[in-house]
XYZ file of C-alpha atoms in Angstrom:
216
model
C 143.287 68.391 96.018
C 140.894 70.044 98.108
C 136.989 68.855 97.808
C 134.855 71.833 96.939
C 134.951 75.845 96.710
C 132.188 78.233 97.029
C 132.514 81.106 94.078
C 131.046 84.485 94.646
C 130.921 87.401 92.811
C 130.693 90.533 94.328
C 130.332 94.467 93.381
C 129.156 96.747 95.855
C 127.538 94.502 98.249
C 126.121 95.595 101.126
C 127.127 94.036 104.499
C 123.722 92.621 104.959
C 123.581 91.048 102.005
C 126.897 89.844 102.495
C 126.291 88.607 106.216
C 123.046 86.912 104.854
C 125.025 84.773 102.244
C 127.828 84.049 104.596
C 125.991 82.783 107.597
C 124.139 80.044 105.355
C 127.280 78.534 104.106
C 128.548 75.429 105.493
C 131.820 75.666 107.421
C 133.496 73.083 105.762
C 134.253 74.370 102.497
C 136.414 77.336 101.576
C 134.768 80.862 99.765
C 136.097 82.585 97.407
C 134.933 85.984 96.431
C 135.815 87.687 93.571
C 135.514 91.775 93.940
C 134.894 93.312 90.697
C 136.241 96.412 91.459
C 133.830 97.774 93.945
C 134.756 101.455 94.970
C 134.516 100.628 98.741
C 136.768 97.355 98.526
C 135.034 93.864 99.652
C 137.726 93.748 102.028
C 136.750 96.736 104.331
C 133.447 95.553 103.870
C 133.959 91.981 105.550
C 136.741 93.802 108.124
C 133.672 95.692 109.305
C 131.832 92.548 109.257
C 134.436 90.972 111.186
C 134.870 94.157 113.833
C 130.654 93.851 115.012
C 131.098 89.938 115.033
C 133.949 87.650 115.719
C 131.516 84.523 114.681
C 132.893 85.016 110.978
C 136.294 84.281 111.626
C 135.607 80.779 111.329
C 134.714 80.750 107.786
C 137.831 80.172 105.396
C 137.342 83.321 102.931
C 139.740 84.530 100.105
C 139.397 87.535 98.205
C 140.423 88.191 94.620
C 140.123 91.778 93.592
C 140.092 92.708 90.058
C 141.315 96.263 89.400
C 138.501 97.489 87.887
C 134.887 96.728 87.233
C 134.666 94.197 85.011
C 131.219 92.289 84.861
C 130.108 88.965 86.262
C 131.718 87.146 83.122
C 135.004 88.292 83.618
C 134.776 88.081 87.077
C 133.644 84.611 87.248
C 136.326 83.372 85.030
C 139.178 84.876 87.307
C 137.554 83.279 89.950
C 137.711 80.023 87.885
C 141.244 80.207 86.731
C 142.373 81.186 90.354
C 140.982 78.092 91.832
C 139.857 75.106 89.719
C 143.079 73.161 89.835
C 143.132 73.232 93.607
C 139.650 72.053 94.099
C 137.701 69.068 92.968
C 134.281 70.930 92.890
C 132.863 74.292 92.554
C 129.943 75.911 94.034
C 128.256 78.697 92.997
C 126.503 81.343 94.730
C 125.514 84.959 94.521
C 125.791 87.731 97.257
C 122.008 87.868 99.060
C 121.170 84.587 98.218
C 120.674 82.076 100.880
C 122.184 78.340 100.759
C 119.858 75.660 102.808
C 120.969 73.260 105.027
C 122.795 70.253 103.286
C 122.733 72.076 99.712
C 126.666 71.454 98.892
C 126.822 68.165 100.384
C 123.796 66.579 98.493
C 125.058 67.858 95.280
C 128.817 66.663 95.961
C 127.406 63.322 97.156
C 125.252 62.903 93.797
C 128.322 64.120 91.844
C 130.717 61.221 93.875
C 128.236 58.388 93.246
C 127.455 59.758 89.319
C 130.971 60.058 87.925
C 129.443 60.708 84.203
C 127.814 63.577 85.314
C 129.836 66.949 85.629
C 126.691 69.702 86.780
C 124.150 69.637 89.361
C 121.860 72.201 90.455
C 118.494 72.247 92.397
C 115.060 73.581 92.619
C 115.053 77.093 93.863
C 112.956 79.389 95.915
C 112.597 83.018 94.039
C 112.154 85.802 97.005
C 112.447 89.721 96.613
C 114.529 91.814 99.083
C 111.887 91.684 101.421
C 112.086 87.834 101.680
C 108.515 87.071 100.435
C 108.269 84.125 98.284
C 107.733 84.604 94.599
C 107.634 81.368 92.993
C 109.617 78.305 93.318
C 111.501 77.540 90.518
C 111.428 73.330 89.509
C 113.407 73.020 86.581
C 113.690 69.081 85.044
C 115.710 66.922 86.904
C 117.003 64.192 84.280
C 119.529 64.533 81.824
C 117.622 64.107 79.006
C 114.739 66.377 79.415
C 117.555 69.178 80.496
C 119.269 68.793 76.984
C 116.237 69.117 74.894
C 114.831 72.005 76.916
C 118.649 73.870 77.485
C 117.493 74.837 73.538
C 114.678 76.888 75.109
C 115.783 78.393 77.998
C 118.362 77.912 80.321
C 117.670 74.800 83.018
C 119.750 75.504 85.746
C 119.364 78.197 88.492
C 123.012 79.722 88.086
C 123.727 80.453 92.006
C 122.364 76.686 92.713
C 125.142 74.687 90.870
C 127.897 72.794 91.388
C 130.103 71.557 89.017
C 133.260 69.638 88.712
C 136.289 71.773 88.394
C 138.152 69.543 85.624
C 135.096 69.637 83.357
C 134.677 73.640 83.836
C 138.350 73.793 82.576
C 137.956 71.276 79.778
C 134.712 73.320 78.521
C 137.037 76.627 78.520
C 135.846 78.366 81.522
C 133.188 81.285 81.585
C 133.211 83.402 78.382
C 132.305 86.994 77.916
C 131.229 86.075 74.318
C 127.527 86.624 75.373
C 126.716 89.391 77.490
C 124.334 88.073 80.798
C 124.551 84.893 79.391
C 127.581 83.559 80.760
C 125.975 80.777 82.659
C 123.757 79.200 80.056
C 126.723 79.614 77.410
C 129.053 77.408 79.691
C 126.346 74.981 80.721
C 125.743 74.372 77.203
C 129.418 73.363 76.912
C 129.567 71.389 80.311
C 126.665 69.109 78.587
C 128.950 68.466 75.932
C 131.402 67.000 78.375
C 129.016 65.238 80.769
C 125.441 64.730 82.068
C 123.611 67.508 83.694
C 120.948 66.560 86.948
C 118.704 68.991 89.336
C 118.065 67.737 92.691
C 114.047 67.841 92.747
C 114.095 69.910 96.553
C 114.254 73.470 96.795
C 117.804 74.300 98.569
C 118.370 78.030 97.691
C 116.996 81.030 98.525
C 117.083 83.193 95.191
C 116.721 87.227 95.627
C 115.807 88.874 92.841
C 117.921 91.878 93.340
C 120.579 93.597 91.179
C 122.763 93.583 93.817
C 122.837 89.914 94.003
C 125.392 90.048 90.566
C 128.293 91.756 89.481
C 127.655 94.849 87.558
C 128.255 94.888 84.135
């Protein structure tokens, strides 16, 4: 079993956003894009990028293409189903977001040294599409506080999390039962299986943009 895969849903993603996100990712982990029925196939967009910059060939990228636009909930569920039994951990990212240096390795290190935890997120810098910092999300870090406050709001920044694949499968994968709340729903179910934590450091630039998620 491999260590970690980075799961990224995509719908009509621009080359610029794709390049920004891919360039921020560590080479040692595989990347799975789920193309949620884009009119211009993600594969073509990536090939256009490769033709201009051969450096992108160093990334191990796989594309899972859905036949039609089904929404982020089903795109993520399809992605999990295709890779969860092959990787120990699943890291989430969205197109347009930037992974800061060491992010995923720090989260894997935490999970490997805290086997009763099933999900670990990080703090995140929320930015606009011009790169301006809007605010830094500093969510609770300890499991007890996270559990209490989950009844008020989601206590994890979705594209910041790394999850144990076995726990995601045990929890039943992403569901489309609650539109636009697929992460909140899954995280609640994960916390019925094990503990949750947020690293108290901003390790993600989260772009507040409609282009960063799969279309409904």
